[in-house]
């Protein structure tokens, strides 16, 4: 969800206004995805690198996360949406970690779309944490260890790899997002800033995705 800061700067507003507007987009896109029958939607909310920002901006984003989790709970219930988390909960402010834990707990029996919040998430961090879990479990002795075994130690082993990764604000890089899981994800990139991203843009991304030929390194589609 990139481009909130640029959106605000372009209007001579402070960056946090962009995050406020970005939150509205997030709500709209979650609704649209749920209506369209998407099974899993991951929102890259805050990366392990985003702590480099000013304390004011970080605090504001965390406040928005709390607001989002509280305001949307009824919507999740009505639409049977399950909330989940990618990232290191241990590195989050304790009140946010608790709020997130509760939202995941309150919605865990819902069988509709799953919305996964990548919060204090970094692909490298996830892989390193997975290796720590693996070592703690005493796994992989004698070199007997497959990709599938490794996957088991990632944050959400039951969630399928993403089919499509949408990037806004015209950036052509992974930014440490789902490095393992996204190995064969299709990317769709738009110049639009996240606050300007619409349901129509989302549908356009899905339509283009349907036409992509995925060979996974092979030759057959
Ligand atoms: C994305 O917008 C929101 C977060 C990373 C939380 P940015 O804040 O990165 O917006 P730009 O890149 O400065 O425009
Ligand atoms: Mg950015």
JSON list of C-alpha atoms and ligand atoms in Angstrom, two decimals:
[
{"chain": "A", "resi": 1, "resn": "UNK", "atom": "CA", "xyz": [0.00, 0.00, 0.00]},
{"chain": "A", "resi": 2, "resn": "UNK", "atom": "CA", "xyz": [2.56, 2.52, -1.18]},
{"chain": "A", "resi": 3, "resn": "UNK", "atom": "CA", "xyz": [2.28, 6.23, -1.91]},
{"chain": "A", "resi": 4, "resn": "UNK", "atom": "CA", "xyz": [0.43, 7.62, 1.10]},
{"chain": "A", "resi": 5, "resn": "UNK", "atom": "CA", "xyz": [3.19, 10.13, 1.84]},
{"chain": "A", "resi": 6, "resn": "UNK", "atom": "CA", "xyz": [3.41, 11.30, -1.79]},
{"chain": "A", "resi": 7, "resn": "UNK", "atom": "CA", "xyz": [-0.37, 11.64, -1.93]},
{"chain": "A", "resi": 8, "resn": "UNK", "atom": "CA", "xyz": [-0.29, 14.01, 1.05]},
{"chain": "A", "resi": 9, "resn": "UNK", "atom": "CA", "xyz": [2.78, 15.93, -0.13]},
{"chain": "A", "resi": 10, "resn": "UNK", "atom": "CA", "xyz": [1.11, 16.51, -3.49]},
{"chain": "A", "resi": 11, "resn": "UNK", "atom": "CA", "xyz": [-1.69, 18.27, -1.64]},
{"chain": "A", "resi": 12, "resn": "UNK", "atom": "CA", "xyz": [0.59, 20.24, 0.68]},
{"chain": "A", "resi": 13, "resn": "UNK", "atom": "CA", "xyz": [-0.60, 18.14, 3.57]},
{"chain": "A", "resi": 14, "resn": "UNK", "atom": "CA", "xyz": [1.38, 16.34, 6.24]},
{"chain": "A", "resi": 15, "resn": "UNK", "atom": "CA", "xyz": [2.27, 12.68, 5.56]},
{"chain": "A", "resi": 16, "resn": "UNK", "atom": "CA", "xyz": [-0.12, 11.39, 8.21]},
{"chain": "A", "resi": 17, "resn": "UNK", "atom": "CA", "xyz": [-3.07, 12.74, 6.18]},
{"chain": "A", "resi": 18, "resn": "UNK", "atom": "CA", "xyz": [-1.98, 10.34, 3.47]},
{"chain": "A", "resi": 19, "resn": "UNK", "atom": "CA", "xyz": [-2.09, 7.42, 5.89]},
{"chain": "A", "resi": 20, "resn": "UNK", "atom": "CA", "xyz": [-5.58, 8.46, 6.99]},
{"chain": "A", "resi": 21, "resn": "UNK", "atom": "CA", "xyz": [-6.70, 8.46, 3.34]},
{"chain": "A", "resi": 22, "resn": "UNK", "atom": "CA", "xyz": [-4.87, 5.18, 2.76]},
{"chain": "A", "resi": 23, "resn": "UNK", "atom": "CA", "xyz": [-6.89, 3.58, 5.54]},
{"chain": "A", "resi": 24, "resn": "UNK", "atom": "CA", "xyz": [-10.10, 4.45, 3.67]},
{"chain": "A", "resi": 25, "resn": "UNK", "atom": "CA", "xyz": [-8.72, 2.77, 0.57]},
{"chain": "A", "resi": 26, "resn": "UNK", "atom": "CA", "xyz": [-7.81, -0.32, 2.58]},
{"chain": "A", "resi": 27, "resn": "UNK", "atom": "CA", "xyz": [-11.38, -0.59, 3.88]},
{"chain": "A", "resi": 28, "resn": "UNK", "atom": "CA", "xyz": [-12.81, -0.20, 0.35]},
{"chain": "A", "resi": 29, "resn": "UNK", "atom": "CA", "xyz": [-10.48, -2.79, -1.16]},
{"chain": "A", "resi": 30, "resn": "UNK", "atom": "CA", "xyz": [-11.15, -5.32, 1.62]},
{"chain": "A", "resi": 31, "resn": "UNK", "atom": "CA", "xyz": [-14.89, -4.97, 0.93]},
{"chain": "A", "resi": 32, "resn": "UNK", "atom": "CA", "xyz": [-14.38, -5.25, -2.83]},
{"chain": "A", "resi": 33, "resn": "UNK", "atom": "CA", "xyz": [-12.17, -8.33, -2.48]},
{"chain": "A", "resi": 34, "resn": "UNK", "atom": "CA", "xyz": [-14.66, -9.99, -0.16]},
{"chain": "A", "resi": 35, "resn": "UNK", "atom": "CA", "xyz": [-17.53, -9.26, -2.59]},
{"chain": "A", "resi": 36, "resn": "UNK", "atom": "CA", "xyz": [-15.47, -10.61, -5.49]},
{"chain": "A", "resi": 37, "resn": "UNK", "atom": "CA", "xyz": [-14.88, -13.89, -3.67]},
{"chain": "A", "resi": 38, "resn": "UNK", "atom": "CA", "xyz": [-11.14, -13.50, -3.05]},
{"chain": "A", "resi": 39, "resn": "UNK", "atom": "CA", "xyz": [-10.01, -16.11, -0.50]},
{"chain": "A", "resi": 40, "resn": "UNK", "atom": "CA", "xyz": [-6.88, -14.45, 0.89]},
{"chain": "A", "resi": 41, "resn": "UNK", "atom": "CA", "xyz": [-5.92, -10.78, 0.89]},
{"chain": "A", "resi": 42, "resn": "UNK", "atom": "CA", "xyz": [-2.69, -9.65, 2.50]},
{"chain": "A", "resi": 43, "resn": "UNK", "atom": "CA", "xyz": [-2.19, -5.97, 3.30]},
{"chain": "A", "resi": 44, "resn": "UNK", "atom": "CA", "xyz": [1.41, -4.83, 3.73]},
{"chain": "A", "resi": 45, "resn": "UNK", "atom": "CA", "xyz": [0.75, -2.35, 6.52]},
{"chain": "A", "resi": 46, "resn": "UNK", "atom": "CA", "xyz": [4.10, -1.82, 8.23]},
{"chain": "A", "resi": 47, "resn": "UNK", "atom": "CA", "xyz": [7.47, -3.35, 7.48]},
{"chain": "A", "resi": 48, "resn": "UNK", "atom": "CA", "xyz": [10.37, -4.20, 9.76]},
{"chain": "A", "resi": 49, "resn": "UNK", "atom": "CA", "xyz": [12.14, -1.26, 8.07]},
{"chain": "A", "resi": 50, "resn": "UNK", "atom": "CA", "xyz": [9.34, 1.26, 8.65]},
{"chain": "A", "resi": 51, "resn": "UNK", "atom": "CA", "xyz": [10.59, 1.85, 12.23]},
{"chain": "A", "resi": 52, "resn": "UNK", "atom": "CA", "xyz": [13.16, 4.18, 10.62]},
{"chain": "A", "resi": 53, "resn": "UNK", "atom": "CA", "xyz": [10.42, 6.79, 10.23]},
{"chain": "A", "resi": 54, "resn": "UNK", "atom": "CA", "xyz": [9.80, 9.52, 12.81]},
{"chain": "A", "resi": 55, "resn": "UNK", "atom": "CA", "xyz": [8.24, 8.50, 16.12]},
{"chain": "A", "resi": 56, "resn": "UNK", "atom": "CA", "xyz": [5.28, 10.72, 15.23]},
{"chain": "A", "resi": 57, "resn": "UNK", "atom": "CA", "xyz": [4.57, 8.92, 11.95]},
{"chain": "A", "resi": 58, "resn": "UNK", "atom": "CA", "xyz": [5.09, 5.45, 13.45]},
{"chain": "A", "resi": 59, "resn": "UNK", "atom": "CA", "xyz": [2.78, 6.32, 16.36]},
{"chain": "A", "resi": 60, "resn": "UNK", "atom": "CA", "xyz": [0.16, 7.62, 13.95]},
{"chain": "A", "resi": 61, "resn": "UNK", "atom": "CA", "xyz": [0.24, 4.46, 11.82]},
{"chain": "A", "resi": 62, "resn": "UNK", "atom": "CA", "xyz": [-0.05, 2.25, 14.92]},
{"chain": "A", "resi": 63, "resn": "UNK", "atom": "CA", "xyz": [-3.02, 4.34, 16.05]},
{"chain": "A", "resi": 64, "resn": "UNK", "atom": "CA", "xyz": [-4.67, 3.77, 12.67]},
{"chain": "A", "resi": 65, "resn": "UNK", "atom": "CA", "xyz": [-4.10, 0.03, 12.96]},
{"chain": "A", "resi": 66, "resn": "UNK", "atom": "CA", "xyz": [-5.87, 0.05, 16.31]},
{"chain": "A", "resi": 67, "resn": "UNK", "atom": "CA", "xyz": [-8.70, 2.14, 14.86]},
{"chain": "A", "resi": 68, "resn": "UNK", "atom": "CA", "xyz": [-9.00, -0.19, 11.86]},
{"chain": "A", "resi": 69, "resn": "UNK", "atom": "CA", "xyz": [-9.18, -3.32, 14.01]},
{"chain": "A", "resi": 70, "resn": "UNK", "atom": "CA", "xyz": [-11.87, -1.82, 16.24]},
{"chain": "A", "resi": 71, "resn": "UNK", "atom": "CA", "xyz": [-14.01, -0.13, 13.60]},
{"chain": "A", "resi": 72, "resn": "UNK", "atom": "CA", "xyz": [-14.09, -3.08, 11.24]},
{"chain": "A", "resi": 73, "resn": "UNK", "atom": "CA", "xyz": [-14.92, -5.83, 13.71]},
{"chain": "A", "resi": 74, "resn": "UNK", "atom": "CA", "xyz": [-18.65, -5.69, 12.94]},
{"chain": "A", "resi": 75, "resn": "UNK", "atom": "CA", "xyz": [-17.91, -5.75, 9.23]},
{"chain": "A", "resi": 76, "resn": "UNK", "atom": "CA", "xyz": [-15.75, -8.86, 9.67]},
{"chain": "A", "resi": 77, "resn": "UNK", "atom": "CA", "xyz": [-18.51, -10.54, 11.64]},
{"chain": "A", "resi": 78, "resn": "UNK", "atom": "CA", "xyz": [-21.15, -9.72, 9.02]},
{"chain": "A", "resi": 79, "resn": "UNK", "atom": "CA", "xyz": [-18.93, -10.95, 6.22]},
{"chain": "A", "resi": 80, "resn": "UNK", "atom": "CA", "xyz": [-17.36, -13.84, 8.14]},
{"chain": "A", "resi": 81, "resn": "UNK", "atom": "CA", "xyz": [-13.89, -12.40, 7.49]},
{"chain": "A", "resi": 82, "resn": "UNK", "atom": "CA", "xyz": [-11.01, -13.89, 9.38]},
{"chain": "A", "resi": 83, "resn": "UNK", "atom": "CA", "xyz": [-8.13, -11.64, 10.45]},
{"chain": "A", "resi": 84, "resn": "UNK", "atom": "CA", "xyz": [-4.61, -12.99, 10.60]},
{"chain": "A", "resi": 85, "resn": "UNK", "atom": "CA", "xyz": [-1.09, -11.69, 10.98]},
{"chain": "A", "resi": 86, "resn": "UNK", "atom": "CA", "xyz": [2.20, -11.93, 9.09]},
{"chain": "A", "resi": 87, "resn": "UNK", "atom": "CA", "xyz": [5.15, -10.58, 11.03]},
{"chain": "A", "resi": 88, "resn": "UNK", "atom": "CA", "xyz": [6.84, -10.42, 14.41]},
{"chain": "A", "resi": 89, "resn": "UNK", "atom": "CA", "xyz": [4.18, -9.69, 17.02]},
{"chain": "A", "resi": 90, "resn": "UNK", "atom": "CA", "xyz": [6.88, -9.61, 19.70]},
{"chain": "A", "resi": 91, "resn": "UNK", "atom": "CA", "xyz": [8.34, -6.45, 18.15]},
{"chain": "A", "resi": 92, "resn": "UNK", "atom": "CA", "xyz": [5.05, -4.52, 18.17]},
{"chain": "A", "resi": 93, "resn": "UNK", "atom": "CA", "xyz": [3.95, -2.14, 20.93]},
{"chain": "A", "resi": 94, "resn": "UNK", "atom": "CA", "xyz": [2.24, -4.41, 23.46]},
{"chain": "A", "resi": 95, "resn": "UNK", "atom": "CA", "xyz": [-1.19, -2.76, 23.14]},
{"chain": "A", "resi": 96, "resn": "UNK", "atom": "CA", "xyz": [-1.17, -3.20, 19.34]},
{"chain": "A", "resi": 97, "resn": "UNK", "atom": "CA", "xyz": [0.01, -6.80, 19.65]},
{"chain": "A", "resi": 98, "resn": "UNK", "atom": "CA", "xyz": [-2.84, -7.45, 22.09]},
{"chain": "A", "resi": 99, "resn": "UNK", "atom": "CA", "xyz": [-5.42, -5.75, 19.85]},
{"chain": "A", "resi": 100, "resn": "UNK", "atom": "CA", "xyz": [-4.23, -7.83, 16.89]},
{"chain": "A", "resi": 101, "resn": "UNK", "atom": "CA", "xyz": [-4.25, -11.04, 18.92]},
{"chain": "A", "resi": 102, "resn": "UNK", "atom": "CA", "xyz": [-7.83, -10.36, 19.98]},
{"chain": "A", "resi": 103, "resn": "UNK", "atom": "CA", "xyz": [-8.98, -9.60, 16.42]},
{"chain": "A", "resi": 104, "resn": "UNK", "atom": "CA", "xyz": [-7.40, -12.85, 15.21]},
{"chain": "A", "resi": 105, "resn": "UNK", "atom": "CA", "xyz": [-8.98, -14.75, 18.08]},
{"chain": "A", "resi": 106, "resn": "UNK", "atom": "CA", "xyz": [-12.45, -13.18, 17.66]},
{"chain": "A", "resi": 107, "resn": "UNK", "atom": "CA", "xyz": [-12.55, -14.04, 13.96]},
{"chain": "A", "resi": 108, "resn": "UNK", "atom": "CA", "xyz": [-10.74, -17.37, 13.88]},
{"chain": "A", "resi": 109, "resn": "UNK", "atom": "CA", "xyz": [-13.87, -19.44, 13.24]},
{"chain": "A", "resi": 110, "resn": "UNK", "atom": "CA", "xyz": [-15.01, -17.39, 10.26]},
{"chain": "A", "resi": 111, "resn": "UNK", "atom": "CA", "xyz": [-14.93, -19.17, 6.93]},
{"chain": "A", "resi": 112, "resn": "UNK", "atom": "CA", "xyz": [-15.09, -16.16, 4.56]},
{"chain": "A", "resi": 113, "resn": "UNK", "atom": "CA", "xyz": [-12.14, -14.30, 3.16]},
{"chain": "A", "resi": 114, "resn": "UNK", "atom": "CA", "xyz": [-8.95, -14.17, 5.21]},
{"chain": "A", "resi": 115, "resn": "UNK", "atom": "CA", "xyz": [-7.38, -10.75, 5.60]},
{"chain": "A", "resi": 116, "resn": "UNK", "atom": "CA", "xyz": [-3.76, -11.06, 6.62]},
{"chain": "A", "resi": 117, "resn": "UNK", "atom": "CA", "xyz": [-2.17, -7.93, 8.06]},
{"chain": "A", "resi": 118, "resn": "UNK", "atom": "CA", "xyz": [1.56, -7.78, 7.44]},
{"chain": "A", "resi": 119, "resn": "UNK", "atom": "CA", "xyz": [2.54, -5.72, 10.43]},
{"chain": "A", "resi": 120, "resn": "UNK", "atom": "CA", "xyz": [6.12, -5.44, 11.61]},
{"chain": "A", "resi": 121, "resn": "UNK", "atom": "CA", "xyz": [6.70, -7.76, 8.68]},
{"chain": "A", "resi": 122, "resn": "UNK", "atom": "CA", "xyz": [9.84, -8.36, 6.69]},
{"chain": "A", "resi": 123, "resn": "UNK", "atom": "CA", "xyz": [10.46, -11.31, 4.38]},
{"chain": "A", "resi": 124, "resn": "UNK", "atom": "CA", "xyz": [14.03, -11.73, 5.60]},
{"chain": "A", "resi": 125, "resn": "UNK", "atom": "CA", "xyz": [12.93, -11.39, 9.22]},
{"chain": "A", "resi": 126, "resn": "UNK", "atom": "CA", "xyz": [10.28, -14.06, 8.68]},
{"chain": "A", "resi": 127, "resn": "UNK", "atom": "CA", "xyz": [12.87, -16.44, 7.21]},
{"chain": "A", "resi": 128, "resn": "UNK", "atom": "CA", "xyz": [15.32, -15.81, 10.07]},
{"chain": "A", "resi": 129, "resn": "UNK", "atom": "CA", "xyz": [12.57, -16.33, 12.66]},
{"chain": "A", "resi": 130, "resn": "UNK", "atom": "CA", "xyz": [11.62, -19.55, 10.85]},
{"chain": "A", "resi": 131, "resn": "UNK", "atom": "CA", "xyz": [15.23, -20.77, 11.07]},
{"chain": "A", "resi": 132, "resn": "UNK", "atom": "CA", "xyz": [15.27, -20.01, 14.80]},
{"chain": "A", "resi": 133, "resn": "UNK", "atom": "CA", "xyz": [12.05, -22.03, 15.26]},
{"chain": "A", "resi": 134, "resn": "UNK", "atom": "CA", "xyz": [13.49, -24.84, 13.17]},
{"chain": "A", "resi": 135, "resn": "UNK", "atom": "CA", "xyz": [16.67, -24.97, 15.25]},
{"chain": "A", "resi": 136, "resn": "UNK", "atom": "CA", "xyz": [14.70, -24.80, 18.50]},
{"chain": "A", "resi": 137, "resn": "UNK", "atom": "CA", "xyz": [12.65, -27.79, 17.30]},
{"chain": "A", "resi": 138, "resn": "UNK", "atom": "CA", "xyz": [15.87, -29.68, 16.57]},
{"chain": "A", "resi": 139, "resn": "UNK", "atom": "CA", "xyz": [14.72, -30.16, 12.98]},
{"chain": "A", "resi": 140, "resn": "UNK", "atom": "CA", "xyz": [16.80, -30.75, 9.87]},
{"chain": "A", "resi": 141, "resn": "UNK", "atom": "CA", "xyz": [19.38, -33.09, 11.37]},
{"chain": "A", "resi": 142, "resn": "UNK", "atom": "CA", "xyz": [21.42, -35.08, 8.82]},
{"chain": "A", "resi": 143, "resn": "UNK", "atom": "CA", "xyz": [20.49, -32.53, 6.17]},
{"chain": "A", "resi": 144, "resn": "UNK", "atom": "CA", "xyz": [17.08, -34.10, 5.74]},
{"chain": "A", "resi": 145, "resn": "UNK", "atom": "CA", "xyz": [15.06, -31.04, 5.14]},
{"chain": "A", "resi": 146, "resn": "UNK", "atom": "CA", "xyz": [12.86, -30.04, 2.22]},
{"chain": "A", "resi": 147, "resn": "UNK", "atom": "CA", "xyz": [11.33, -26.76, 1.10]},
{"chain": "A", "resi": 148, "resn": "UNK", "atom": "CA", "xyz": [7.98, -28.10, 2.29]},
{"chain": "A", "resi": 149, "resn": "UNK", "atom": "CA", "xyz": [9.51, -28.84, 5.73]},
{"chain": "A", "resi": 150, "resn": "UNK", "atom": "CA", "xyz": [10.89, -25.31, 5.90]},
{"chain": "A", "resi": 151, "resn": "UNK", "atom": "CA", "xyz": [7.57, -23.77, 4.99]},
{"chain": "A", "resi": 152, "resn": "UNK", "atom": "CA", "xyz": [6.16, -25.29, 8.16]},
{"chain": "A", "resi": 153, "resn": "UNK", "atom": "CA", "xyz": [8.19, -22.78, 10.24]},
{"chain": "A", "resi": 154, "resn": "UNK", "atom": "CA", "xyz": [7.03, -19.68, 8.38]},
{"chain": "A", "resi": 155, "resn": "UNK", "atom": "CA", "xyz": [4.39, -17.40, 9.90]},
{"chain": "A", "resi": 156, "resn": "UNK", "atom": "CA", "xyz": [1.30, -18.93, 8.23]},
{"chain": "A", "resi": 157, "resn": "UNK", "atom": "CA", "xyz": [2.19, -22.29, 6.70]},
{"chain": "A", "resi": 158, "resn": "UNK", "atom": "CA", "xyz": [-1.44, -23.11, 5.92]},
{"chain": "A", "resi": 159, "resn": "UNK", "atom": "CA", "xyz": [-1.97, -20.00, 3.78]},
{"chain": "A", "resi": 160, "resn": "UNK", "atom": "CA", "xyz": [-1.28, -20.66, 0.09]},
{"chain": "A", "resi": 161, "resn": "UNK", "atom": "CA", "xyz": [1.42, -18.70, -1.73]},
{"chain": "A", "resi": 162, "resn": "UNK", "atom": "CA", "xyz": [0.10, -15.43, -3.14]},
{"chain": "A", "resi": 163, "resn": "UNK", "atom": "CA", "xyz": [-0.99, -15.58, -6.79]},
{"chain": "A", "resi": 164, "resn": "UNK", "atom": "CA", "xyz": [-0.87, -11.85, -7.36]},
{"chain": "A", "resi": 165, "resn": "UNK", "atom": "CA", "xyz": [1.03, -9.01, -5.73]},
{"chain": "A", "resi": 166, "resn": "UNK", "atom": "CA", "xyz": [-0.30, -5.53, -6.45]},
{"chain": "A", "resi": 167, "resn": "UNK", "atom": "CA", "xyz": [2.11, -2.61, -6.07]},
{"chain": "A", "resi": 168, "resn": "UNK", "atom": "CA", "xyz": [0.95, 0.98, -6.07]},
{"chain": "A", "resi": 169, "resn": "UNK", "atom": "CA", "xyz": [2.93, 4.22, -6.50]},
{"chain": "A", "resi": 170, "resn": "UNK", "atom": "CA", "xyz": [4.91, 2.83, -9.42]},
{"chain": "A", "resi": 171, "resn": "UNK", "atom": "CA", "xyz": [7.65, 1.04, -7.47]},
{"chain": "A", "resi": 172, "resn": "UNK", "atom": "CA", "xyz": [9.39, -1.90, -9.12]},
{"chain": "A", "resi": 173, "resn": "UNK", "atom": "CA", "xyz": [10.82, -3.80, -6.17]},
{"chain": "A", "resi": 174, "resn": "UNK", "atom": "CA", "xyz": [9.78, -6.44, -3.63]},
{"chain": "A", "resi": 175, "resn": "UNK", "atom": "CA", "xyz": [10.43, -4.23, -0.56]},
{"chain": "A", "resi": 176, "resn": "UNK", "atom": "CA", "xyz": [11.00, -7.37, 1.53]},
{"chain": "A", "resi": 177, "resn": "UNK", "atom": "CA", "xyz": [7.42, -8.59, 1.00]},
{"chain": "A", "resi": 178, "resn": "UNK", "atom": "CA", "xyz": [6.66, -12.33, 1.21]},
{"chain": "A", "resi": 179, "resn": "UNK", "atom": "CA", "xyz": [10.09, -13.26, -0.15]},
{"chain": "A", "resi": 180, "resn": "UNK", "atom": "CA", "xyz": [9.58, -16.99, 0.30]},
{"chain": "A", "resi": 181, "resn": "UNK", "atom": "CA", "xyz": [5.87, -17.23, -0.42]},
{"chain": "A", "resi": 182, "resn": "UNK", "atom": "CA", "xyz": [5.93, -14.81, -3.33]},
{"chain": "A", "resi": 183, "resn": "UNK", "atom": "CA", "xyz": [8.58, -16.67, -5.33]},
{"chain": "A", "resi": 184, "resn": "UNK", "atom": "CA", "xyz": [6.15, -17.26, -8.20]},
{"chain": "A", "resi": 185, "resn": "UNK", "atom": "CA", "xyz": [3.63, -14.52, -7.55]},
{"chain": "A", "resi": 186, "resn": "UNK", "atom": "CA", "xyz": [2.57, -12.42, -10.50]},
{"chain": "A", "resi": 187, "resn": "UNK", "atom": "CA", "xyz": [3.22, -8.71, -10.00]},
{"chain": "A", "resi": 188, "resn": "UNK", "atom": "CA", "xyz": [0.87, -5.99, -11.15]},
{"chain": "A", "resi": 189, "resn": "UNK", "atom": "CA", "xyz": [2.15, -2.45, -10.79]},
{"chain": "A", "resi": 190, "resn": "UNK", "atom": "CA", "xyz": [0.27, 0.80, -11.08]},
{"chain": "A", "resi": 191, "resn": "UNK", "atom": "CA", "xyz": [1.50, 4.38, -10.96]},
{"chain": "A", "resi": 192, "resn": "UNK", "atom": "CA", "xyz": [-1.52, 5.28, -8.85]},
{"chain": "A", "resi": 193, "resn": "UNK", "atom": "CA", "xyz": [-0.81, 6.21, -5.25]},
{"chain": "A", "resi": 194, "resn": "UNK", "atom": "CA", "xyz": [-2.52, 3.96, -2.70]},
{"chain": "A", "resi": 195, "resn": "UNK", "atom": "CA", "xyz": [-5.10, 6.57, -1.56]},
{"chain": "A", "resi": 196, "resn": "UNK", "atom": "CA", "xyz": [-6.18, 6.93, -5.22]},
{"chain": "A", "resi": 197, "resn": "UNK", "atom": "CA", "xyz": [-6.42, 3.18, -5.82]},
{"chain": "A", "resi": 198, "resn": "UNK", "atom": "CA", "xyz": [-10.02, 2.12, -6.55]},
{"chain": "A", "resi": 199, "resn": "UNK", "atom": "CA", "xyz": [-12.15, -1.01, -6.73]},
{"chain": "A", "resi": 200, "resn": "UNK", "atom": "CA", "xyz": [-11.95, -0.66, -10.52]},
{"chain": "A", "resi": 201, "resn": "UNK", "atom": "CA", "xyz": [-8.16, -0.72, -10.37]},
{"chain": "A", "resi": 202, "resn": "UNK", "atom": "CA", "xyz": [-8.36, -3.83, -8.22]},
{"chain": "A", "resi": 203, "resn": "UNK", "atom": "CA", "xyz": [-10.66, -5.50, -10.73]},
{"chain": "A", "resi": 204, "resn": "UNK", "atom": "CA", "xyz": [-8.35, -4.47, -13.57]},
{"chain": "A", "resi": 205, "resn": "UNK", "atom": "CA", "xyz": [-5.46, -6.16, -11.78]},
{"chain": "A", "resi": 206, "resn": "UNK", "atom": "CA", "xyz": [-7.47, -9.37, -11.36]},
{"chain": "A", "resi": 207, "resn": "UNK", "atom": "CA", "xyz": [-8.56, -9.32, -14.99]},
{"chain": "A", "resi": 208, "resn": "UNK", "atom": "CA", "xyz": [-5.00, -8.91, -16.21]},
{"chain": "A", "resi": 209, "resn": "UNK", "atom": "CA", "xyz": [-3.85, -11.63, -13.84]},
{"chain": "A", "resi": 210, "resn": "UNK", "atom": "CA", "xyz": [-6.33, -14.09, -15.38]},
{"chain": "A", "resi": 211, "resn": "UNK", "atom": "CA", "xyz": [-4.62, -13.63, -18.73]},
{"chain": "A", "resi": 212, "resn": "UNK", "atom": "CA", "xyz": [-1.10, -14.29, -17.40]},
{"chain": "A", "resi": 213, "resn": "UNK", "atom": "CA", "xyz": [0.64, -17.48, -18.49]},
{"chain": "A", "resi": 214, "resn": "UNK", "atom": "CA", "xyz": [2.23, -19.09, -15.45]},
{"chain": "A", "resi": 215, "resn": "UNK", "atom": "CA", "xyz": [4.83, -21.74, -16.19]},
{"chain": "A", "resi": 216, "resn": "UNK", "atom": "CA", "xyz": [6.61, -21.91, -12.82]},
{"chain": "A", "resi": 217, "resn": "UNK", "atom": "CA", "xyz": [9.93, -22.32, -14.55]},
{"chain": "A", "resi": 218, "resn": "UNK", "atom": "CA", "xyz": [8.60, -25.06, -16.81]},
{"chain": "A", "resi": 219, "resn": "UNK", "atom": "CA", "xyz": [7.44, -24.82, -20.38]},
{"chain": "A", "resi": 220, "resn": "UNK", "atom": "CA", "xyz": [3.79, -25.81, -20.05]},
{"chain": "A", "resi": 221, "resn": "UNK", "atom": "CA", "xyz": [1.08, -23.41, -18.98]},
{"chain": "B", "resi": 1, "resn": "LIG", "atom": "C1", "xyz": [2.83, 3.48, 2.45]},
{"chain": "B", "resi": 1, "resn": "LIG", "atom": "O1", "xyz": [2.95, 4.81, 2.06]},
{"chain": "B", "resi": 1, "resn": "LIG", "atom": "C2", "xyz": [2.36, 3.32, 3.88]},
{"chain": "B", "resi": 1, "resn": "LIG", "atom": "C3", "xyz": [3.32, 2.68, 4.80]},
{"chain": "B", "resi": 1, "resn": "LIG", "atom": "C4", "xyz": [4.51, 2.24, 4.51]},
{"chain": "B", "resi": 1, "resn": "LIG", "atom": "C5", "xyz": [2.88, 2.55, 6.19]},
{"chain": "B", "resi": 1, "resn": "LIG", "atom": "P1", "xyz": [4.32, 5.58, 2.25]},
{"chain": "B", "resi": 1, "resn": "LIG", "atom": "O2", "xyz": [4.29, 6.26, 3.56]},
{"chain": "B", "resi": 1, "resn": "LIG", "atom": "O3", "xyz": [5.48, 4.66, 2.03]},
{"chain": "B", "resi": 1, "resn": "LIG", "atom": "O4", "xyz": [4.22, 6.64, 1.09]},
{"chain": "B", "resi": 1, "resn": "LIG", "atom": "P2", "xyz": [5.41, 7.29, 0.25]},
{"chain": "B", "resi": 1, "resn": "LIG", "atom": "O5", "xyz": [6.23, 6.17, -0.32]},
{"chain": "B", "resi": 1, "resn": "LIG", "atom": "O6", "xyz": [6.18, 8.15, 1.20]},
{"chain": "B", "resi": 1, "resn": "LIG", "atom": "O7", "xyz": [4.71, 8.09, -0.80]},
{"chain": "B", "resi": 2, "resn": "LIG", "atom": "MG1", "xyz": [6.71, 4.30, 0.42]}
]
